[in-house]
Short mmCIF file of C-alpha atoms in Angstrom, two decimals:
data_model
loop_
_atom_site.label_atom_id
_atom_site.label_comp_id
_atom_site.label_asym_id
_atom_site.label_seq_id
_atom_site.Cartn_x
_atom_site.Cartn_y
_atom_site.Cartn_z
CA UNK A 1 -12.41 6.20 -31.36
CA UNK A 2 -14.27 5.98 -28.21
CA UNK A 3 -18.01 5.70 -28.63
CA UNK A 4 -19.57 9.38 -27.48
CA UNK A 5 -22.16 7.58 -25.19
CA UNK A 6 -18.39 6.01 -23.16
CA UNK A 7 -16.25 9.26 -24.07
CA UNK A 8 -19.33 11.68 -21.89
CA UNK A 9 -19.10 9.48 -19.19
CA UNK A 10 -15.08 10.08 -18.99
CA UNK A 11 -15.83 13.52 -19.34
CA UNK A 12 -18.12 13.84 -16.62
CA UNK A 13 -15.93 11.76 -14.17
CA UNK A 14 -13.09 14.41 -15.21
CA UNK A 15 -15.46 17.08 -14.51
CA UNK A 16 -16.09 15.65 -10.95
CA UNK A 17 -12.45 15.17 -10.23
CA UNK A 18 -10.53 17.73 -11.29
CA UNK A 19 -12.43 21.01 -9.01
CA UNK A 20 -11.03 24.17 -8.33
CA UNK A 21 -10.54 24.19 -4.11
CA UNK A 22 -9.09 26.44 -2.02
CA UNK A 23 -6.30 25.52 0.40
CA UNK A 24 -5.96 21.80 0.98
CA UNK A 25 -8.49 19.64 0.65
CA UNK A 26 -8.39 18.25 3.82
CA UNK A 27 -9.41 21.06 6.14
CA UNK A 28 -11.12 22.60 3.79
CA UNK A 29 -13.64 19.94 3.98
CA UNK A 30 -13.68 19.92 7.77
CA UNK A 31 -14.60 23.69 7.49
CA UNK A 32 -17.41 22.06 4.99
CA UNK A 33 -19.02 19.70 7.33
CA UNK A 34 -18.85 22.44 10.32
CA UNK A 35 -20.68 24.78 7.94
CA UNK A 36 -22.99 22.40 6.68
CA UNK A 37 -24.21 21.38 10.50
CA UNK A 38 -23.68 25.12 11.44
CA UNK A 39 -26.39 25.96 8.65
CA UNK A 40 -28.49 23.23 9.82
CA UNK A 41 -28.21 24.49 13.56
CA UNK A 42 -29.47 28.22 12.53
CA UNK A 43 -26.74 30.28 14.71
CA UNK A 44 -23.16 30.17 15.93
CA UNK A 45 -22.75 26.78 17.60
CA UNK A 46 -21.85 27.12 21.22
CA UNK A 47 -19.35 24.05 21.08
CA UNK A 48 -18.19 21.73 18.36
CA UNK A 49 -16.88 18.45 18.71
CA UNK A 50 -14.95 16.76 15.60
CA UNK A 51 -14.09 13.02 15.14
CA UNK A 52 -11.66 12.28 12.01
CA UNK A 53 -10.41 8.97 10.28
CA UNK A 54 -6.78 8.94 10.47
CA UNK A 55 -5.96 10.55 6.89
CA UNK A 56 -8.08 13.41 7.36
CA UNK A 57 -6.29 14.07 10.69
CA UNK A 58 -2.83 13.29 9.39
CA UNK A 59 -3.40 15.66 6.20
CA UNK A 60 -4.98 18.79 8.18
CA UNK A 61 -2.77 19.39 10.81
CA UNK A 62 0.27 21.50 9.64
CA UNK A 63 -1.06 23.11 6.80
CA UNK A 64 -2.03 26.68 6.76
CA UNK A 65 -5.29 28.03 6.08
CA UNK A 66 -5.69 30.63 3.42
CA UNK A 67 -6.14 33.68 4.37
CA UNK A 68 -5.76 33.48 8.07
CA UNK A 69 -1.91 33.55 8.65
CA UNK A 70 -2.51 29.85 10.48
CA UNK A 71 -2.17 26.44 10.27
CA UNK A 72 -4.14 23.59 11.34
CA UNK A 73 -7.88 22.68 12.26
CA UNK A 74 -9.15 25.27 15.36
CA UNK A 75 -9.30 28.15 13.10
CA UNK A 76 -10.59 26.26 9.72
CA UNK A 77 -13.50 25.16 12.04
CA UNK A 78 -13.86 28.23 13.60
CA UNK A 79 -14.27 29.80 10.14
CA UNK A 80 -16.36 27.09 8.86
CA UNK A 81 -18.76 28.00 11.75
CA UNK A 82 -18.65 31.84 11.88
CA UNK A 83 -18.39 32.49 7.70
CA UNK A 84 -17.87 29.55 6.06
CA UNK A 85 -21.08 28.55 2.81
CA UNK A 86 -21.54 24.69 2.78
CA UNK A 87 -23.10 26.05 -1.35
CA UNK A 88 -19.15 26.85 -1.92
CA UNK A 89 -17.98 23.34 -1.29
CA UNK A 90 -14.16 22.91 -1.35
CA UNK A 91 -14.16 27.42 -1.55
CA UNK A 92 -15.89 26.79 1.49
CA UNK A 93 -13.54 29.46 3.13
CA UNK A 94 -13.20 32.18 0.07
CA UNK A 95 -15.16 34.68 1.65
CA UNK A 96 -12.47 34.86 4.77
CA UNK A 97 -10.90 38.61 5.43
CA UNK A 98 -9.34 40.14 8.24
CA UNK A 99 -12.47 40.53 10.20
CA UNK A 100 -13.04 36.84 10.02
CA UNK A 101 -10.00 35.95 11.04
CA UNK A 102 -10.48 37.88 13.95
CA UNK A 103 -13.22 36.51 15.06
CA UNK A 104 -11.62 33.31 14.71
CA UNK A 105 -9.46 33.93 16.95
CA UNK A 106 -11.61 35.03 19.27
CA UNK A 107 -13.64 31.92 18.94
CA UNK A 108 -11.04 29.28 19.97
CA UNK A 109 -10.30 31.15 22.34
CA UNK A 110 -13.84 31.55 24.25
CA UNK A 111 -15.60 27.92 22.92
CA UNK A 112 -14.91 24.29 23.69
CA UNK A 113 -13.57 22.83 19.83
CA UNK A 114 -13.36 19.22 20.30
CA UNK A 115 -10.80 17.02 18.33
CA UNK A 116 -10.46 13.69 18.24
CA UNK A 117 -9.22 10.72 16.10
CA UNK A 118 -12.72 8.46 15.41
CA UNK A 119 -11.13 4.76 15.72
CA UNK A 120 -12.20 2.35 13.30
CA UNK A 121 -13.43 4.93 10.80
CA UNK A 122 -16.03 3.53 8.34
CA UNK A 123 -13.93 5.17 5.46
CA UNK A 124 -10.07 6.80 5.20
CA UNK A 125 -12.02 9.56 4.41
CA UNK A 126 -14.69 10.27 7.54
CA UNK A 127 -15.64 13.65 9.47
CA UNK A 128 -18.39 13.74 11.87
CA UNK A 129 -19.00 16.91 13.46
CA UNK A 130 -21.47 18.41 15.92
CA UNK A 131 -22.31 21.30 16.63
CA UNK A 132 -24.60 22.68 19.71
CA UNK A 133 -26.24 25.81 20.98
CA UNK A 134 -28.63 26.08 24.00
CA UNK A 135 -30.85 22.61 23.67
CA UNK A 136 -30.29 22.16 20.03
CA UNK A 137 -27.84 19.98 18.36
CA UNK A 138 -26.76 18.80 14.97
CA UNK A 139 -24.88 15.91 13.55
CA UNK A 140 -23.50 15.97 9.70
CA UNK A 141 -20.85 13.59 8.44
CA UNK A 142 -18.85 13.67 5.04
CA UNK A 143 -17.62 10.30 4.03
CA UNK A 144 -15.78 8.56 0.50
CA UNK A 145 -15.02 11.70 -0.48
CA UNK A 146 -14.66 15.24 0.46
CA UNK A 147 -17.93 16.75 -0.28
CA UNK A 148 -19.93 13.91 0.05
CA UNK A 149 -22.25 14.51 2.72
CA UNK A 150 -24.02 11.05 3.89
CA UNK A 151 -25.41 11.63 7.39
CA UNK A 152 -27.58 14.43 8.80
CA UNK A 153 -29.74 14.88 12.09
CA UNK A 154 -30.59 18.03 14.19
CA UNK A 155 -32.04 17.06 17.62
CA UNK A 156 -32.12 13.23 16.55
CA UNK A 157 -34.45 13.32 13.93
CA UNK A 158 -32.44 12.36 10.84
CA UNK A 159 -32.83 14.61 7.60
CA UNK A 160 -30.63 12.69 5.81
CA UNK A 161 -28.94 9.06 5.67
CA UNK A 162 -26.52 7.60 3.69
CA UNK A 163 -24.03 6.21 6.00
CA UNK A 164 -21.80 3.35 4.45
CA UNK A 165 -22.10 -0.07 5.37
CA UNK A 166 -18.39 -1.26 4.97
CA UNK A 167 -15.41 -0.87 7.52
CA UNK A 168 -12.03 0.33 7.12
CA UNK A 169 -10.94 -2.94 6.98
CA UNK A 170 -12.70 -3.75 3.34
CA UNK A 171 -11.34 -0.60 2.10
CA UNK A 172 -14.27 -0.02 -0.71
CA UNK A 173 -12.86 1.23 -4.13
CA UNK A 174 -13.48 4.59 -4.67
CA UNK A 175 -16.14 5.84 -6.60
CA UNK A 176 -14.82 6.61 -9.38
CA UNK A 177 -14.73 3.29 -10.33
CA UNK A 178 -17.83 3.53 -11.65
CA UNK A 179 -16.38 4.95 -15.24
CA UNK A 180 -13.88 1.61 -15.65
CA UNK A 181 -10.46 2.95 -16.82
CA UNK A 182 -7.38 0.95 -18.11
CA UNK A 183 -4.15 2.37 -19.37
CA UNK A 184 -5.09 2.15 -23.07
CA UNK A 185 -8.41 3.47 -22.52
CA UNK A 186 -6.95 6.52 -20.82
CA UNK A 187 -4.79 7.14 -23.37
CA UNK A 188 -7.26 6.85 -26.49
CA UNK A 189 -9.35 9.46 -24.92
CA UNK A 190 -6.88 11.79 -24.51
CA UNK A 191 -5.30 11.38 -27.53
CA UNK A 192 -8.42 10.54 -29.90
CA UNK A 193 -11.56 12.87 -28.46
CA UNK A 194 -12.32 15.87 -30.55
CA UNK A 195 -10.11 19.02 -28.95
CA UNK A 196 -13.82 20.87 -27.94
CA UNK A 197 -14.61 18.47 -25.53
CA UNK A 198 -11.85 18.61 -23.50
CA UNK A 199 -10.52 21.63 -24.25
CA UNK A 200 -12.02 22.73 -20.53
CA UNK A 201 -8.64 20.89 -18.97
CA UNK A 202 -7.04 24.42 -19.96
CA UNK A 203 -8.67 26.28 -16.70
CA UNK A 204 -6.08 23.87 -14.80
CA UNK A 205 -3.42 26.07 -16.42
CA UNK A 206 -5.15 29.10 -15.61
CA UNK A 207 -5.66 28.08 -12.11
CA UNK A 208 -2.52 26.55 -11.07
CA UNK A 209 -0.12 28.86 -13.11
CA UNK A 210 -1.55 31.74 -11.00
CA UNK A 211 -0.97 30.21 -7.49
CA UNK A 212 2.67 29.43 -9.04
CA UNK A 213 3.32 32.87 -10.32
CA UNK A 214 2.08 34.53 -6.53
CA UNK A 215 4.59 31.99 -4.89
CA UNK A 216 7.36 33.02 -7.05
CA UNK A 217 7.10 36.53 -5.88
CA UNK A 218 5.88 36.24 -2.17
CA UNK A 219 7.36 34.16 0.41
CA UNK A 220 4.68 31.42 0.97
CA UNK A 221 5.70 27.53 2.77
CA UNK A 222 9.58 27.31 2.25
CA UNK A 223 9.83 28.78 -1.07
CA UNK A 224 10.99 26.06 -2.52
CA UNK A 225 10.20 27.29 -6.39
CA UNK A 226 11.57 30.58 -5.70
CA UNK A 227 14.49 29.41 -4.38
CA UNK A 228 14.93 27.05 -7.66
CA UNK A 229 14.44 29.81 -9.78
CA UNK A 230 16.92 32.43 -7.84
CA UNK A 231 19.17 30.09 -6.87
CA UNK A 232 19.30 27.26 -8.64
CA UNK A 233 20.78 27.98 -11.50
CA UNK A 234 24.32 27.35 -10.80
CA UNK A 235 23.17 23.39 -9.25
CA UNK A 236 20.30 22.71 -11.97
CA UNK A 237 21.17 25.22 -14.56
CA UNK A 238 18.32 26.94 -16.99
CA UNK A 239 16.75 23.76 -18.08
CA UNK A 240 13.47 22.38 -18.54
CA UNK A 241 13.95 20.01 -16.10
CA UNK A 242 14.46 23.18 -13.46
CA UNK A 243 11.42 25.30 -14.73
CA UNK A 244 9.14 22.45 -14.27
CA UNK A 245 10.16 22.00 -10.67
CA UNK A 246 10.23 25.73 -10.21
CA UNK A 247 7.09 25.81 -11.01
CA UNK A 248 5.51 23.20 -9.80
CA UNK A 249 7.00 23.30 -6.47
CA UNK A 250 5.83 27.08 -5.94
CA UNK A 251 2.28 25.87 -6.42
CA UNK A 252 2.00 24.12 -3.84
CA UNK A 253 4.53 26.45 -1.86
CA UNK A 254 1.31 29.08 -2.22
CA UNK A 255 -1.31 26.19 -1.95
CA UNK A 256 0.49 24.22 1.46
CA UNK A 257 1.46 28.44 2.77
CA UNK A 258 -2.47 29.03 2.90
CA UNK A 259 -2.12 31.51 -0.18
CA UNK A 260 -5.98 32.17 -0.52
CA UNK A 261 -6.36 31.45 -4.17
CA UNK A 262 -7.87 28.70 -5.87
CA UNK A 263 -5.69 25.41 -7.62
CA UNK A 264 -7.19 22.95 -9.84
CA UNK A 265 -7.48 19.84 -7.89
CA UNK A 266 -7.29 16.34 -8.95
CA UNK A 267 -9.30 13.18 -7.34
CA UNK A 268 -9.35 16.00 -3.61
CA UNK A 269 -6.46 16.35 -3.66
CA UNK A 270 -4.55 20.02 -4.91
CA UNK A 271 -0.85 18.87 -4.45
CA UNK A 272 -2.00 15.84 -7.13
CA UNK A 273 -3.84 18.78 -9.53
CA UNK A 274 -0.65 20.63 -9.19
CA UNK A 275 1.52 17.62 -10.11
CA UNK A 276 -0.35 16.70 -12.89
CA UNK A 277 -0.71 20.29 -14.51
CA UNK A 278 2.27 21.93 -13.67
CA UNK A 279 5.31 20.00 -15.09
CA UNK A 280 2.96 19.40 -18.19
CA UNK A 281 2.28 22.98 -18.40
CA UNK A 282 6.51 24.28 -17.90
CA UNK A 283 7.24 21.33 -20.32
CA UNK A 284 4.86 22.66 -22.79
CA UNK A 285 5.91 26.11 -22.53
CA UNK A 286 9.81 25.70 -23.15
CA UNK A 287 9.05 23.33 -26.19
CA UNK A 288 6.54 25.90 -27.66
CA UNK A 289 4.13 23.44 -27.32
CA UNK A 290 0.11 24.22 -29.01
CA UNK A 291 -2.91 24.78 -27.26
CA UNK A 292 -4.20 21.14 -28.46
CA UNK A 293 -1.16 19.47 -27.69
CA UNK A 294 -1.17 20.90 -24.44
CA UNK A 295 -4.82 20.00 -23.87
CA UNK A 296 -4.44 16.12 -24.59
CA UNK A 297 -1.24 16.61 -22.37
CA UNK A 298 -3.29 17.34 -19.26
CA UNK A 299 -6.02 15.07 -19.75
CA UNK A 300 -3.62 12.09 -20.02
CA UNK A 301 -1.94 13.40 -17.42
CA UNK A 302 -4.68 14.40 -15.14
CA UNK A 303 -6.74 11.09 -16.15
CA UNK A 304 -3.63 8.79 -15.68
CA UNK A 305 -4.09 9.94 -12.18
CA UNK A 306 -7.61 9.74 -11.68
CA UNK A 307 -7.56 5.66 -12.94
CA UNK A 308 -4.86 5.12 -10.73
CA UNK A 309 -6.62 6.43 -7.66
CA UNK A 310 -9.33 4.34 -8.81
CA UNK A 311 -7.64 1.60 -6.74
CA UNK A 312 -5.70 3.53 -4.40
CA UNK A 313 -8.69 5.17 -2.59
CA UNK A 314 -8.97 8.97 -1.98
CA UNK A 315 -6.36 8.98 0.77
CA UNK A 316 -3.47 6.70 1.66
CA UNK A 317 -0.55 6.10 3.58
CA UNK A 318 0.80 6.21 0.00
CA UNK A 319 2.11 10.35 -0.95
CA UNK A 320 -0.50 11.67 -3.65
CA UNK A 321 2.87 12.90 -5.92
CA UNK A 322 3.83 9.33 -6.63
CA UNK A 323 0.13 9.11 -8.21
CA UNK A 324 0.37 12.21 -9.73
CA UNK A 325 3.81 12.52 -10.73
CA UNK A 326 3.21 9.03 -12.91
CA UNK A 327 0.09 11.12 -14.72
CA UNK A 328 2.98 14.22 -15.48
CA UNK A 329 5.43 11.50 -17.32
CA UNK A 330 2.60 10.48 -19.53
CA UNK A 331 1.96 13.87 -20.55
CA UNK A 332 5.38 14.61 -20.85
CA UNK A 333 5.66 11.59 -23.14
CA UNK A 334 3.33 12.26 -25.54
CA UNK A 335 4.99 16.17 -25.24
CA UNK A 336 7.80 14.48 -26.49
CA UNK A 337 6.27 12.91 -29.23
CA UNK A 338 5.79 9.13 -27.92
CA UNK A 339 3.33 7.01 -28.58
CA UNK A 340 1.05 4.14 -25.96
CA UNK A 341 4.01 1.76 -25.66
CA UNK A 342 6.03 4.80 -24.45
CA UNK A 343 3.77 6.01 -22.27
CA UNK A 344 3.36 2.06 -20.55
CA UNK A 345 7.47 2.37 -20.41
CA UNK A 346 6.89 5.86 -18.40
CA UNK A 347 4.73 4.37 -16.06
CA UNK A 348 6.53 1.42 -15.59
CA UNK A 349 9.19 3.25 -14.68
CA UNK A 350 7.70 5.48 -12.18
CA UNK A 351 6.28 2.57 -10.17
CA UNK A 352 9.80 0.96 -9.87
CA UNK A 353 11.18 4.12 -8.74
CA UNK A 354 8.38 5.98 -6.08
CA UNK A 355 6.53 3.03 -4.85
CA UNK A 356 6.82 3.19 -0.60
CA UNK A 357 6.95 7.69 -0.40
CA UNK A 358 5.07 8.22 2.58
CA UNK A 359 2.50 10.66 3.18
CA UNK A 360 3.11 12.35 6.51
CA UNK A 361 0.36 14.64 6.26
CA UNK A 362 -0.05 17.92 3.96
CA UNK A 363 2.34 20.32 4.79
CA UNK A 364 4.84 23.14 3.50
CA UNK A 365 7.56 19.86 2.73
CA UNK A 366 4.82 18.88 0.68
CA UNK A 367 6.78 21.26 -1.93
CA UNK A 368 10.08 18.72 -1.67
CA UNK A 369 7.96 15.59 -2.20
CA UNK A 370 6.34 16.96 -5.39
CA UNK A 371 9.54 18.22 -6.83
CA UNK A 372 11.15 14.56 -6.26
CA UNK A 373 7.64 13.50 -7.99
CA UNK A 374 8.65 15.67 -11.04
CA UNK A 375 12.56 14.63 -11.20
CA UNK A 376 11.21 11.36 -11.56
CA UNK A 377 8.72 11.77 -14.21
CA UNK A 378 11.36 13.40 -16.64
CA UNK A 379 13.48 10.86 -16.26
CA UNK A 380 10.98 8.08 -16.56
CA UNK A 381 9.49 9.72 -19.54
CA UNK A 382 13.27 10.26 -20.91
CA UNK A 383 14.39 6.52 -20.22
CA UNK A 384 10.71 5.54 -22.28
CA UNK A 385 11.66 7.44 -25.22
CA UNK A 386 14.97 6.38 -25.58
CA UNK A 387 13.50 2.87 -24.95
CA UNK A 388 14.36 2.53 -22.08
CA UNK A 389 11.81 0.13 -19.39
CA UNK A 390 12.19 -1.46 -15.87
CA UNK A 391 11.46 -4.92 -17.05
CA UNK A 392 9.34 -7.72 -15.15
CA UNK A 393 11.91 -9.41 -13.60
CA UNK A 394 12.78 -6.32 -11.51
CA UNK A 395 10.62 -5.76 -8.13
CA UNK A 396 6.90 -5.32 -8.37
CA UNK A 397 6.71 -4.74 -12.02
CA UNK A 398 4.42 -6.50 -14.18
CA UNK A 399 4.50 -7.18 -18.27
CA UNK A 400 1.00 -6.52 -17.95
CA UNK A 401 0.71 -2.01 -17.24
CA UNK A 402 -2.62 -2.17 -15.56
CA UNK A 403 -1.27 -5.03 -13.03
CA UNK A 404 1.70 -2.82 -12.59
CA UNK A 405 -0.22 -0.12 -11.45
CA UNK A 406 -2.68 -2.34 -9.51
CA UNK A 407 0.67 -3.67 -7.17
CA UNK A 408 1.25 -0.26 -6.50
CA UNK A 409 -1.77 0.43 -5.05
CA UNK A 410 -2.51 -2.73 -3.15
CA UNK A 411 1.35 -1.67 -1.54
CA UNK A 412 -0.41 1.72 -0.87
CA UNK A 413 -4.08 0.60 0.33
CA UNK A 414 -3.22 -2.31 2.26
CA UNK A 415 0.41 -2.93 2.93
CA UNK A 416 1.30 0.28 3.98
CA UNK A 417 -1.74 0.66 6.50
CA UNK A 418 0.06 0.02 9.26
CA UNK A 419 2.50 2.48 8.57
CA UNK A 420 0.02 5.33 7.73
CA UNK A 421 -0.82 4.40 11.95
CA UNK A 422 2.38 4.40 12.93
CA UNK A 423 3.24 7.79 11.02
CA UNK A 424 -0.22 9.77 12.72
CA UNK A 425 1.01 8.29 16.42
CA UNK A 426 4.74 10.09 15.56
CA UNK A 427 2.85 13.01 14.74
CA UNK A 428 0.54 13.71 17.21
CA UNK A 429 3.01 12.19 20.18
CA UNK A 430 5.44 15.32 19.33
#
């Protein structure tokens, strides 16, 4: 078993990555930094100028905002300015009603709201806003990661400094890195940890279910999991295979809609927290599945994914569900009854099968994506326990797991940069 002294620090990096947040990640942490600086500032700003790296842009431009009816950034920084709580982090927004929204409106359409792409971001994931009213102005910047603030000034005297040294070129490894994961590692943990430690991964259920059930019932993004479970039947028939993307796929219909209720997110992203929980979760459920087994489920599944972002970075031209879609056919292996060497066949097989999905930007297709992520991961985790394994000779598969994993993300860090360009210019050229 793990020593306890190793198995906290796992425990605590789980405990940083997998957040409740509300709406995606992306704008929500926009609305963060604008209600950070807004704070700061000490009334409404009278302008607000916003500078983005390229995957914050690309990932908070079609998706709606809960609670308002809308998509894209104007109204999450309007709201981050007139009601958003910097002390709510990712929930920055939850306090958003009618009223707000209103005023929302009102304030794009009376104030200058500045947005821009910053070239030659510092980090994939950058926001500098500032804010001004009268003679006063403020400066905040999140960087790395969504709630980490580095950089604050009001009226050029600096209150806080962190900025990062690197450029986008070096593309730093994200921070989690500093618990070191490999496969094996990953699945000892989940497998070998006493059940009260990590018994906590159940809230993901809670959290995610809930946005699933709501998106079942009410027509949020394309309905994609309602449509599966209405519809379907006669195509995909009343199989696990269709609950699982059912279910998954309405939570992020409700997330990617703007449904204003929390999802358990994984490594800032909720489409990744819903891909790891949710197939895990249907999977569970159909095979009557205990609370224990259900709990080491999610934590390999949710941990697989947070080792393999490890290299990937927090955003990438690389779609989140191929990441978290490889953590759901672990957990669905060991759901299954398979042991390490199936679970290294699973993942094997995923990488030969999603490597090169795109991310163009979160979005209500998000739901499609995430529902290809989970086709794949029950037949990946099938083909492993029937012994089944994309061998070495075949693409960028390695005999070695961890190597394996480590091509996919070099493809999804640094080959696939250009493209992640090339995808924003098609975007914001429409």
């Amino acid at each position: 078993m793990i020593q306890k002294e190793k198995r906290q620090s796992i425990i605590d990096l789980i405990h940083r990555e997998v957040v409740p947040a509300v709406g995606c990640t992306e704008p929500a942490a926009v609305s963060l930094c604008v209600a950070k600086a807004t704070e700061l500032l000490g009334c409404t700003p009278s302008e607000i100028r916003v500078r983005l790296s390229t995957n914050i842009l690309k990932n908070a431009m079609g998706v709606g905002i809960p609670g308002t009816g809308m998509i894209g950034l104007p109204i999450a920084i309007a709201l981050g300015a007139l009601i958003g709580k910097s002390e709510y982090g990712l929930e920055v927004l939850k306090d958003v009603d009618d009223e707000a929204v209103a005023r929302g409106k009102e304030y794009i359409a009376s104030h200058p709201i500045d947005i821009k792409l910053f070239e030659n971001a510092p980090s994939n994931l950058h926001i500098d806003v500032e804010v001004a009213h009268d003679t006063d102005r403020v400066r905040a910047t999140i960087s790395r990661e969504h709630t980490n603030f580095i950089y604050l000034e009001k009226n050029r005297s600096v209150i806080f400094n962190e900025e990062p040294q690197s450029s986008v070129a070096d593309t730093p490894v994200d921070t989690t890195a500093d618990v070191q994961l490999d496969l094996h590692t990953v699945w000892e943990f989940a497998t070998e940890t006493p059940l009260e430690e990590i018994d906590f991964i159940l809230q993901a259920r809670a959290l995610n279910s809930a946005a699933a059930d709501l998106a079942l019932n009410q027509p949020y993004g394309h309905s994609l999991g309602s449509t599966m479970r209405n519809c379907g039947k006669p195509l995909f028939g009343d199989t696990p295979l269709a609950h699982m993307i059912s279910l998954t796929s309405a939570a992020c219909d409700a997330r990617m809609g703007g449904a204003p209720v929390p999802v358990m997110s994984n490594s800032g992203s909720g489409n990744q927290g819903i891909c790891a929980t949710m197939p895990v979760v249907s999977y569970a459920t159909d095979i009557e599945a205990s609370d224990e087994q259900l709990t080491r489920a999610l934590i390999l599944s949710h941990l697989t994914s947070i080792y393999i972002k490890q290299s990937l970075g927090r955003l990438s031209a690389l779609c989140g569900c191929v990441v978290a879609s490889t953590g759901a056919a672990s957990g669905l292996v060991y759901l299954m009854g398979g042991g390490y060497e199936q679970v290294v066949a699973a993942v094997k097989n995923m990488v030969a099968n999603l490597t090169g999905m795109i991310c163009d930007g979160a979005k209500p297709s998000c739901a499609m994506k995430i529902s290809s992520g989970v086709s794949t991961a029950m037949m990946s985790a099938m083909m492993a326990m029937n012994g089944h394994c994309v061998s070495a000779a075949e693409g960028i598969i390695d005999e070695d797991v961890d190597r394996t994993i480590r091509n996919l993300t070099s493809i999804g860090r640094d080959a696939m940069r250009a493209t992640d360009l090339y995808v924003l210019d098609i975007m914001t050229c429409k």
